[in-house]
Coordinates of C-alpha atoms and ligand atoms in Angstrom, one line a residue:
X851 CA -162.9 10.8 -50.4
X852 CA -163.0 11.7 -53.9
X853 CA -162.8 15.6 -55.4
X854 CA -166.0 16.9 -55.7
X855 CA -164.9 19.6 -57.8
X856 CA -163.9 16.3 -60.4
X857 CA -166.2 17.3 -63.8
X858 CA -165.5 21.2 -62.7
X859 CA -161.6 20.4 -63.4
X860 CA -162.1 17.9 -66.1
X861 CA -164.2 20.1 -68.3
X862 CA -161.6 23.3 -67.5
X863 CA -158.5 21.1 -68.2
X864 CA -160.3 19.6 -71.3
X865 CA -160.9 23.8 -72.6
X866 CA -157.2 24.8 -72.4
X867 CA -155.2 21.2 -73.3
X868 CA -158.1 20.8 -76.4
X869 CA -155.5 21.4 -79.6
X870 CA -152.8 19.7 -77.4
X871 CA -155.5 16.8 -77.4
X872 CA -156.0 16.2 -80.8
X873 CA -152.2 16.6 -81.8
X874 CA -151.7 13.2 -80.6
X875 CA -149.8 11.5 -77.4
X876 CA -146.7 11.3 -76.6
X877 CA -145.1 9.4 -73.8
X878 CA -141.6 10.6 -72.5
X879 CA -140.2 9.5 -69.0
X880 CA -137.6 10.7 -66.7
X881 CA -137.0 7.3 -65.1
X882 CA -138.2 5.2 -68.0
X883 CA -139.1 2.0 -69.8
X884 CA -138.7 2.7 -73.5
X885 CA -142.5 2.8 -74.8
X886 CA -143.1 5.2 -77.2
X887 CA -140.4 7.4 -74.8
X888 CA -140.2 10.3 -77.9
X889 CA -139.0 13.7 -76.7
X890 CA -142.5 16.1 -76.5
X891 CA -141.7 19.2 -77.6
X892 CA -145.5 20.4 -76.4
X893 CA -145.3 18.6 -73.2
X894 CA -143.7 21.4 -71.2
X895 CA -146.5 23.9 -72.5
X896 CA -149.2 21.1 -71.6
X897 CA -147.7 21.1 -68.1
X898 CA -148.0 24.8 -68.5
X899 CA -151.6 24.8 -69.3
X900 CA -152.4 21.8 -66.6
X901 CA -150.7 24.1 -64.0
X902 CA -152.8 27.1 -65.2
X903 CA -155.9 25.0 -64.8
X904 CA -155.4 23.1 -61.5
X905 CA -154.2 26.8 -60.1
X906 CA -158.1 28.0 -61.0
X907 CA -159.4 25.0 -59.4
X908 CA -157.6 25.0 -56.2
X909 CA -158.2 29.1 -56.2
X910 CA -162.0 28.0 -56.2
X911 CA -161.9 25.5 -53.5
X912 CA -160.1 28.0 -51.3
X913 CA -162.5 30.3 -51.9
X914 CA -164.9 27.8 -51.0
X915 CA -163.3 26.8 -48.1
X916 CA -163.3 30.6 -46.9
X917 CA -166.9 31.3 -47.6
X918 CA -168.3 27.6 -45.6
X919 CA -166.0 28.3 -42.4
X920 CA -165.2 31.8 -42.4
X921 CA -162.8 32.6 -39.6
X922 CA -164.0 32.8 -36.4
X923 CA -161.2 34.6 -34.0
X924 CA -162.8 33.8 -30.2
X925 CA -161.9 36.4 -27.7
X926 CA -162.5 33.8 -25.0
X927 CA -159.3 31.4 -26.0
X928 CA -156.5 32.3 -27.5
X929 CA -155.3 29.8 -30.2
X930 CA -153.3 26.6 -28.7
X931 CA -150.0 26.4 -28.1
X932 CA -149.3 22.7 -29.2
X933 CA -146.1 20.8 -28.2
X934 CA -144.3 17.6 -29.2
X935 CA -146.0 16.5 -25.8
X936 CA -149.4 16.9 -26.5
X937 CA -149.3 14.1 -29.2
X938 CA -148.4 10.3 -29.7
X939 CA -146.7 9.8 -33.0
X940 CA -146.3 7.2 -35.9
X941 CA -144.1 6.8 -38.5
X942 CA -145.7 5.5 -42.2
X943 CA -142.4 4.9 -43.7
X944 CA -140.4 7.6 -45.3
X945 CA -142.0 10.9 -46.3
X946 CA -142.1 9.7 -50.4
X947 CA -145.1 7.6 -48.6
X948 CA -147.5 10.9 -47.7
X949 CA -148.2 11.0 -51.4
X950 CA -146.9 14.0 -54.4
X951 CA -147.2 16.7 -51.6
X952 CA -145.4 15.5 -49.2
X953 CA -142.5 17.9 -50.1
X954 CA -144.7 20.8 -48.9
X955 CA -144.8 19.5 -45.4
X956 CA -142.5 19.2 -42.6
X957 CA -142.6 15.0 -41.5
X958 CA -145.1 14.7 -43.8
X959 CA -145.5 10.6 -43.1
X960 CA -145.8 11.3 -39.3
X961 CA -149.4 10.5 -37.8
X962 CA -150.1 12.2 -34.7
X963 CA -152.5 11.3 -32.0
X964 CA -153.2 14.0 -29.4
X965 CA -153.1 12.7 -25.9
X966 CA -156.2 14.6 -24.7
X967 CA -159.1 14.8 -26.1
X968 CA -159.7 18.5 -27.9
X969 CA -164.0 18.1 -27.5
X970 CA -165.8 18.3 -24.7
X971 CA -169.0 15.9 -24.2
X972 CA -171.4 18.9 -24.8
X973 CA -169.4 19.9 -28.0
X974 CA -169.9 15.5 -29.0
X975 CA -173.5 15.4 -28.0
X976 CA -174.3 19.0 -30.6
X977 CA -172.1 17.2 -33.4
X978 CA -174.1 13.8 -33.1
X979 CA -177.4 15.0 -32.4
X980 CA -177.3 17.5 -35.5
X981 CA -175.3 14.9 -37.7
X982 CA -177.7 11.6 -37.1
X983 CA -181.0 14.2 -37.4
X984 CA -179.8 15.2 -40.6
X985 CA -179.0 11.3 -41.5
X986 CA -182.4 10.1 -40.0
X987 CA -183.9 12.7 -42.4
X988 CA -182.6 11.3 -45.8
X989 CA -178.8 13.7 -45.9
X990 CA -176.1 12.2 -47.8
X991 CA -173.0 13.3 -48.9
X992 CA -172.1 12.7 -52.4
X993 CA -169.0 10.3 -51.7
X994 CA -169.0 6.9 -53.6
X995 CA -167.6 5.4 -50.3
X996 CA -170.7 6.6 -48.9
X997 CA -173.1 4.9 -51.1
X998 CA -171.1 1.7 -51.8
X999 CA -170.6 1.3 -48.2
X1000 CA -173.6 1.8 -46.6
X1001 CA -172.5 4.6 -43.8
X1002 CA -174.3 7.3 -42.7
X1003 CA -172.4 10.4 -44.0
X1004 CA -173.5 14.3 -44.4
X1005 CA -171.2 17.1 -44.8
X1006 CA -170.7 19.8 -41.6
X1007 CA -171.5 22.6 -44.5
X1008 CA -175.0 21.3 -44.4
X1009 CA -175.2 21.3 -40.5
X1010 CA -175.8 25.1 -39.3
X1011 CA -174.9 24.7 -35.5
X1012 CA -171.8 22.5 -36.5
X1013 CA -170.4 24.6 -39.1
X1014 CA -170.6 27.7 -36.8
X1015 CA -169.4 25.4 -34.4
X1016 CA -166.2 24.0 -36.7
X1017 CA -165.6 27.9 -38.2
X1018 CA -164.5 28.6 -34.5
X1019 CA -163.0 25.3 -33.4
X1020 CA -160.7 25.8 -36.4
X1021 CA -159.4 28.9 -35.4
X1022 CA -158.3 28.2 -31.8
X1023 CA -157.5 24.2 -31.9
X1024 CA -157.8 22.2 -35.2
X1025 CA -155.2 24.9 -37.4
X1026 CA -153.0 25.7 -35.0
X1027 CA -152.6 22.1 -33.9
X1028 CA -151.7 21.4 -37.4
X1029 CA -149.4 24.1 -38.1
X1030 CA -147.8 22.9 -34.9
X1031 CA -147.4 19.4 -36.3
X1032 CA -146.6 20.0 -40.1
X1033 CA -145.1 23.2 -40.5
X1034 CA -147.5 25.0 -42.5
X1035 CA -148.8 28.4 -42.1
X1036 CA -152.1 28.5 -40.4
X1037 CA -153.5 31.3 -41.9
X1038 CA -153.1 29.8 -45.4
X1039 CA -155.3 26.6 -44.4
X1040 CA -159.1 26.4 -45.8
X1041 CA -161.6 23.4 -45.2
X1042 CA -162.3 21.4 -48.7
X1043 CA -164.6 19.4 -46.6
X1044 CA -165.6 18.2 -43.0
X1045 CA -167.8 15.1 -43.1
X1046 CA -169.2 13.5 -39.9
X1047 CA -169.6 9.7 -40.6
X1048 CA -171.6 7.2 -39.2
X1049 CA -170.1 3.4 -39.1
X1050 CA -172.7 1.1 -38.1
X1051 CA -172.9 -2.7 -38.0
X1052 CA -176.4 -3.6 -37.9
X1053 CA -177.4 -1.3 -41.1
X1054 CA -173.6 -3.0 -43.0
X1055 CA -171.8 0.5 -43.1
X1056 CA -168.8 -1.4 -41.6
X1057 CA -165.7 0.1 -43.4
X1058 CA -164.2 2.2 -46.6
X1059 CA -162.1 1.1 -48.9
X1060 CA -158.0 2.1 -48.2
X1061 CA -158.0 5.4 -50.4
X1062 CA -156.1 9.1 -50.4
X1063 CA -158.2 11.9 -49.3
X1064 CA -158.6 14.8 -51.7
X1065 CA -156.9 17.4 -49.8
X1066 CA -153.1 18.5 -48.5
X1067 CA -153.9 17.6 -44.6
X1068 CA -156.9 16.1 -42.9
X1069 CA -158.2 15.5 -39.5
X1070 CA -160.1 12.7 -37.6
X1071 CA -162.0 13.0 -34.1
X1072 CA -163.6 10.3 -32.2
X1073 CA -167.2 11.3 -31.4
X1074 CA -167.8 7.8 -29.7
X1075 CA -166.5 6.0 -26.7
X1076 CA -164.5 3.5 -27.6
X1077 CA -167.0 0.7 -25.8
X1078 CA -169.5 1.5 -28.2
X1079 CA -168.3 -0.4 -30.6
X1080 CA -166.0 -3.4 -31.9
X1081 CA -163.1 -3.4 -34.5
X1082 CA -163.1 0.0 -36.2
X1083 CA -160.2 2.2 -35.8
X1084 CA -158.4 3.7 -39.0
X1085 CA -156.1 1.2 -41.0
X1086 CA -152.8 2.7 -42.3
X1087 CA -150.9 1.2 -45.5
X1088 CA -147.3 0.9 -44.5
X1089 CA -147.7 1.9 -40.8
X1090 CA -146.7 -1.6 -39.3
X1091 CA -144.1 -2.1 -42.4
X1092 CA -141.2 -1.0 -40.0
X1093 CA -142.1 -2.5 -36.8
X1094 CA -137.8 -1.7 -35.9
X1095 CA -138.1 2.0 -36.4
X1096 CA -138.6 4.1 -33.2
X1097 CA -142.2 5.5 -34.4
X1098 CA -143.0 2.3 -35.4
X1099 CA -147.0 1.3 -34.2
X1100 CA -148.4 -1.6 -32.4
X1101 CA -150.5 -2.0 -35.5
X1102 CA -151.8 -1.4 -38.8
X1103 CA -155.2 0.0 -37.3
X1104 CA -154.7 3.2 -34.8
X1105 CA -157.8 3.8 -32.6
X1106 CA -159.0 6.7 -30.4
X1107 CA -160.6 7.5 -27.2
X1108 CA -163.5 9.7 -27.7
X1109 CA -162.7 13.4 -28.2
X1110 CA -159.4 12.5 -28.9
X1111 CA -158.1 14.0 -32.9
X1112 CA -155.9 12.2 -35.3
X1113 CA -153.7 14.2 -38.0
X1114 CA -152.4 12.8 -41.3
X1115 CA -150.7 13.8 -44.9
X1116 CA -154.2 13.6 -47.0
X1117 CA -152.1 11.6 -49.2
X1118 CA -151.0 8.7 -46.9
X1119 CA -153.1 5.6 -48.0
X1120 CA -155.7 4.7 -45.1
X1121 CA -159.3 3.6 -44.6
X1122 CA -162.1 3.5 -42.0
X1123 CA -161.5 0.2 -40.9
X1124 CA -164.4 -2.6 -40.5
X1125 CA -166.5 -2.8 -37.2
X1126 CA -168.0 -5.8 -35.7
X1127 CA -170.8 -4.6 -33.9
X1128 CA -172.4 -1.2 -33.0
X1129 CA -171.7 2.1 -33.9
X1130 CA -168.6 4.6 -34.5
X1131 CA -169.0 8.3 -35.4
X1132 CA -166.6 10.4 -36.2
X1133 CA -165.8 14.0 -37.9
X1134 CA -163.1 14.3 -40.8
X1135 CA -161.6 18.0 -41.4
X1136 CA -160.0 17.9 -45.0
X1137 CA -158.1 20.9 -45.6
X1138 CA -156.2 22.7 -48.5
X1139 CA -153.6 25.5 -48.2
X1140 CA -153.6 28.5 -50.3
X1141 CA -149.8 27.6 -51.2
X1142 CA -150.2 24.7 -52.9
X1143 CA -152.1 23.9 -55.8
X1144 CA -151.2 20.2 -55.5
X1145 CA -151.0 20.3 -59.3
X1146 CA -150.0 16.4 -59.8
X1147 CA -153.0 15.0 -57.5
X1148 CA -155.2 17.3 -59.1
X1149 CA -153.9 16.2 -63.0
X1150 CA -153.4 12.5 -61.9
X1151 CA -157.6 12.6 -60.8
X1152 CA -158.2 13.9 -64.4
X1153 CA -155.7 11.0 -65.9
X1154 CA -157.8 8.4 -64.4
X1155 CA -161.0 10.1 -65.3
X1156 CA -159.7 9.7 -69.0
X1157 CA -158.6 6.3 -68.5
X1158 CA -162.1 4.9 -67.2
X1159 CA -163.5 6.7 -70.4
X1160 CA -161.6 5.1 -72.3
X1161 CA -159.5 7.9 -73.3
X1162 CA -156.2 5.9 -73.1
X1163 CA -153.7 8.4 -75.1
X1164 CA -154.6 11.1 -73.3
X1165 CA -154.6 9.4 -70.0
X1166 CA -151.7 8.6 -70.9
X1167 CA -150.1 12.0 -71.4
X1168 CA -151.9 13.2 -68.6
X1169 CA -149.7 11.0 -66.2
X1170 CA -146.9 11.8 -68.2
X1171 CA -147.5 15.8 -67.3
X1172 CA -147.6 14.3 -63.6
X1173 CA -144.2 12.7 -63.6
X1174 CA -143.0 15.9 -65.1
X1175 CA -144.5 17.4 -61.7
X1176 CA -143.2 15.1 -59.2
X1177 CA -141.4 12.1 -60.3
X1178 CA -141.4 10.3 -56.5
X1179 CA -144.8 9.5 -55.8
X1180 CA -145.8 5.8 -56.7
X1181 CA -149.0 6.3 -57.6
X1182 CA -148.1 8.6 -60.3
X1183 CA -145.9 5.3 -61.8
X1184 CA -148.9 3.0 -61.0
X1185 CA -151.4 5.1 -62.9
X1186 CA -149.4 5.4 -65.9
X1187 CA -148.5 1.4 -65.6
X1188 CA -152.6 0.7 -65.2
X1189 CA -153.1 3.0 -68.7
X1190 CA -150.1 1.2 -70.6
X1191 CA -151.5 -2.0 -69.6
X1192 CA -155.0 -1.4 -71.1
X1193 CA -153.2 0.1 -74.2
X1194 CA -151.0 -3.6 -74.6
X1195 CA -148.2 -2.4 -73.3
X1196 CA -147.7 -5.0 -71.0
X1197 CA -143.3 -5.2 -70.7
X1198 CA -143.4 -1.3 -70.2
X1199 CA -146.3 -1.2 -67.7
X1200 CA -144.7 -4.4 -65.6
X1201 CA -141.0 -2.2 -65.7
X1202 CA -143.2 1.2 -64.0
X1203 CA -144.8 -1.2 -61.4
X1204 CA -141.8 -2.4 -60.2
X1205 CA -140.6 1.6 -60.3
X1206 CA -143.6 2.1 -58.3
X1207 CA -142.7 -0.9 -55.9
X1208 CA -139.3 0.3 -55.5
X1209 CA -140.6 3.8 -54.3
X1210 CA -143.3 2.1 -52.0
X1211 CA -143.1 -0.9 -51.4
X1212 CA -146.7 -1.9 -49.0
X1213 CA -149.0 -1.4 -51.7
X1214 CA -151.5 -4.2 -52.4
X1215 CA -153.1 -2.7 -55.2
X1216 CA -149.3 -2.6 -57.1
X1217 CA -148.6 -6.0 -55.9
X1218 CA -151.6 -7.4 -57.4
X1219 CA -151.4 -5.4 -61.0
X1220 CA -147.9 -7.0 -60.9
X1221 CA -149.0 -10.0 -60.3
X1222 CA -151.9 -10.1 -62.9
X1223 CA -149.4 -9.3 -65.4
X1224 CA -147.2 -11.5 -64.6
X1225 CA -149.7 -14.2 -64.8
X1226 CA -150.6 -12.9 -68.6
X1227 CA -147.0 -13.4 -69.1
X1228 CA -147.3 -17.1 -68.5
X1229 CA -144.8 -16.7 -65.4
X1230 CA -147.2 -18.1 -62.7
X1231 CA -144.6 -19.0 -60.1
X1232 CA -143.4 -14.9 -60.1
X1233 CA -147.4 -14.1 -60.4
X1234 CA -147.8 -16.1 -57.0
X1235 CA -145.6 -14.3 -55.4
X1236 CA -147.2 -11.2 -55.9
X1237 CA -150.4 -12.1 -54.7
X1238 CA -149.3 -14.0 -51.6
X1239 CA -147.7 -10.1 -51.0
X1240 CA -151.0 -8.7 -51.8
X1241 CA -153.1 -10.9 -49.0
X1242 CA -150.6 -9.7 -46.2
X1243 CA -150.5 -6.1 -47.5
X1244 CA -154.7 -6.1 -48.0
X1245 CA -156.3 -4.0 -44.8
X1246 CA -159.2 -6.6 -45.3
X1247 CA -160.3 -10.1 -46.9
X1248 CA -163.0 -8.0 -48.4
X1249 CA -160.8 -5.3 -50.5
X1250 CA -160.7 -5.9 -53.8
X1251 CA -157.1 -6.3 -54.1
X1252 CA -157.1 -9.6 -51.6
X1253 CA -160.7 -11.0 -53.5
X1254 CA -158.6 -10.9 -56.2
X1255 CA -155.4 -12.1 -55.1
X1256 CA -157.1 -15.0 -53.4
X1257 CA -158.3 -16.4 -56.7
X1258 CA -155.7 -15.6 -58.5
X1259 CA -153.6 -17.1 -56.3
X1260 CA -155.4 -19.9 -56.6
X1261 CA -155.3 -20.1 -60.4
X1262 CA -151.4 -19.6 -60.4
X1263 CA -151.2 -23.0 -57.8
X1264 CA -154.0 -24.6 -60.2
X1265 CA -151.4 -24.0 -63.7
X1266 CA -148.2 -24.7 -61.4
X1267 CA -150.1 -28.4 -60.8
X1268 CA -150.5 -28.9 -64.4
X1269 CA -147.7 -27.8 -65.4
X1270 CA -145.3 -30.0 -63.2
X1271 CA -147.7 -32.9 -61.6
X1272 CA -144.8 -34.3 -60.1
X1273 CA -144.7 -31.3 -57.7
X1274 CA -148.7 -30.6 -57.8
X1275 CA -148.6 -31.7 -53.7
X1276 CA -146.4 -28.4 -53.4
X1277 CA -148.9 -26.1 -55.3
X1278 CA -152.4 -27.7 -54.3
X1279 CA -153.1 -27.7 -50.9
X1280 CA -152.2 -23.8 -50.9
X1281 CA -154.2 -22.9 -53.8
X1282 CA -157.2 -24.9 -52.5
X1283 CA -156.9 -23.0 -49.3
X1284 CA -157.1 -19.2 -51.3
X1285 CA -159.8 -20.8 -53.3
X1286 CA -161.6 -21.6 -50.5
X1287 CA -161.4 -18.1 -49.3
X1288 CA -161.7 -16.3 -52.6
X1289 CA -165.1 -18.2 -52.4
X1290 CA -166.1 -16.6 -48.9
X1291 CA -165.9 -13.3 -50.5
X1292 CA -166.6 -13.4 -54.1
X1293 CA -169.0 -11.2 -55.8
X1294 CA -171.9 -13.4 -57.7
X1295 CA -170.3 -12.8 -60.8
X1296 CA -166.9 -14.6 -60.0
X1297 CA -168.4 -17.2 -58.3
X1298 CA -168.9 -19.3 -61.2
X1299 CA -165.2 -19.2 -61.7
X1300 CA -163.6 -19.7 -58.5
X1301 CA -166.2 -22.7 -58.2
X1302 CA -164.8 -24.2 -61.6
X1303 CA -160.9 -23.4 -60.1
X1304 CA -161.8 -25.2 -56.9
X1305 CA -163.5 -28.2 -58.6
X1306 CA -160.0 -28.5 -61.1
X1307 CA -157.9 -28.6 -57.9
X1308 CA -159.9 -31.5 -56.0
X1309 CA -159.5 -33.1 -59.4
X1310 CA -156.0 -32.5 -60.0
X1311 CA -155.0 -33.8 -56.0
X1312 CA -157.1 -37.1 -57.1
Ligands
AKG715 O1 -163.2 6.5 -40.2 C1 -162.0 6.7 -40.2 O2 -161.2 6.5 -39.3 C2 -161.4 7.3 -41.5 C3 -162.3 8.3 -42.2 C4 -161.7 8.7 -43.6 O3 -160.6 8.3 -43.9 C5 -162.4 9.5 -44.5 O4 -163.6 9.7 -44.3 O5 -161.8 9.9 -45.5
FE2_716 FE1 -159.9 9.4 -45.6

């Protein structure tokens, strides 16, 4: 899900860090290769400012939040008492994994499954019938995932029977269950969003892409029976990693019997995973809490925002002012790697990805910047590695991290060959294989080159 409130925070942030703007970059790290590493005597008052901005923000959304759901006590139940019990739980790893806020929760990288469902049939049937009227009539949300993706998706805001619905369901199950869970007070928590999606196969809207949600905590509820469709599920980065460990899951992808609600960190990596026939619905609850601003998410958005305009100095500094935040997320070290890349700063930007793999070590999308680096760097034998570790990190043959790791991969074997043809049987077959499957998923304007790769292998195996 990405912030809606994006160009809100960008143009704020842009107001109060203008003269800081213009007075140049600077680029100083705690843990830190050596580019440009010059102390920044403004950076602590840029931080200062950043804070200031991302507090107004998140003040807003709350506000938000308060005025779409407001509170609902019902004098028929009394809010839930939730137990350890009530829930199966998962383990993603440690709790660095839940993303920059993880500090702010209690077992932050625990996923929790409730045993029973918390919706009745009736309370399904409302939620579906208003959800797919509201699709059938044109409603979308504004998600990117959305459009690229093909899934029906419309926000519960826009649904009046659900939202009066949710404004009550809050109060006596969903907050409680995860103050119960994560430790947080549940009077400070307000919905950023609640979406109800619509996966289904015969229109393509199969899957999203693995991403962080926008929010502190979210929430997922099955609204159909699992027999209704094929696949599906939600895919969690890291969740198999440590099949030893004691929470450790049967699998990457959890899946739930209708009714049944799934709770997560917002900023553990996972997806709506790909279906093979029918259809899946579910509701998503993001929430906020008025405690935390989550500052370094909220600064990091607006260092990528720079970065795909182009604005490399300042996305630059902008990641910097997030490491000055919170200096254990990976992300944060994989932005700041992706910016120094595109600036040519390839040694520094290879010396924060493998910060960032040291901190988390299941990411495909680090594996693969690593690996394209590496690649640059005329070490092709180090590059394969890489993205043979992408393709059994990727949730799916169809993320961009695996398309690209299969023809990469396949150029890697294709340079090992000509480098040593004595050893070109060890390097071929392989990189005929991810060629082969690079081609199987390539969008039309790679598949000129993975054609070209493929038809250099056969040649070089003559
Ligand atoms: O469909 C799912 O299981 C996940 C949905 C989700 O992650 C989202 O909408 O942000
Ligand atoms: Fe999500």
């Amino acid at each position: 899900m990405l912030c809606s409130s994006m160009a809100m925070f960008s143009a704020c942030a842009s107001v109060v860090a203008g003269d800081l703007r213009r007075a140049g970059h600077v680029i100083t790290s705690r843990s830190r290769p050596s580019h440009a590493l010059r102390s920044a005597p403004y950076m602590s008052e840029l931080v200062d400012k950043l804070l200031a901005a991302a507090t107004a923000i998140h003040q807003q959304e709350c506000h938000n939040g308060w005025l779409n759901f407001v509170p609902e006590s019902n004098a028929e139940h009394e809010p839930r008492n939730f137990q350890d019990a009530d829930f199966i739980s998962y383990s993603v790893g440690p709790d660095s994994f839940a993303g920059p806020d993880a500090r702010s929760l209690r077992d932050a990288s625990l996923i929790h499954i409730t045993r029973e469902p918390l919706l009745s049939g009736g309370e399904i049937n409302a939620l579906v019938s208003e959800a797919g009227a509201a699709i059938e009539a044109g409603a979308r949300s504004n998600f990117t995932y959305t459009r690229q993706n093909n899934l029906g998706e419309v926000h519960v805001a826009h649904l009046p029977v659900a939202r009066a619905w949710l404004a009550r369901k809050l109060e006596d199950t969903i907050l409680p269950l995860l103050a119960s869970r994560y430790g947080v007070d549940r009077t400070t928590l307000r919905v950023f969003d609640s979406l109800i999606i619509q996966y289904n196969a015969s229109q393509g809207g199969v899957r999203q892409p693995v991403h962080r949600d926008g929010s502190l905590l979210s929430v997922n509820i099955a609204l159909s029976r699992s027999l209704d469709y094929t696949g599906g599920g939600t895919f969690f980065e890291g969740l198999h990693a440590d099949s030893q460990h004691e929470d450790a899951a049967p699998s990457a992808v959890l899946s739930l019997e209708q009714g049944h609600a799934m709770c997560h960190a917002s900023g553990v990596r996972h997806a709506g995973h790909r279906i093979t026939s029918g259809e899946r619905w579910v509701l998503v609850i993001f929430l906020i809490s008025e405690r935390n601003v989550q500052a370094a998410r909220r600064v990091a958005e607006l260092a990528w925002e720079a970065q795909a305009k182009g604005e490399l100095e300042w996305s630059a500094t902008l990641f910097n002012a997030c490491l000055e935040m919170e200096d254990n997320d990976y992300e944060l070290y994989y932005g700041m790697a992706s910016t120094l890349a595109m600036m040519g700063h390839a040694k520094d930007a290879r010396a924060l990805l493998l910060l960032a793999t040291q901190r988390y070590a299941c990411s495909p999308k680090v594996q693969v910047a690593l690996g394209s680096l590496l690649l640059k760097a005329r070490r092709p034998r180090a590059a394969l590695r890489r993205f043979e570790r992408t393709l059994e990190l990727a949730s799916d043959a169809d993320d961009e991290e695996a398309k690209e790791a299969s023809m990469y991969a396949g150029l890697c074997g294709v340079r090992l060959a000509q480098a040593q043809p004595a050893y070109s049987s060890a390097f071929l077959p392989q990189a005929k294989r991810r060629l082969t499957q690079a081609l199987e998923v390539a969008d039309a304007s790679k598949r000129h080159a993975v054609e070209g790769l493929l038809m250099q292998a056969n040649a070089l195996s003559r």
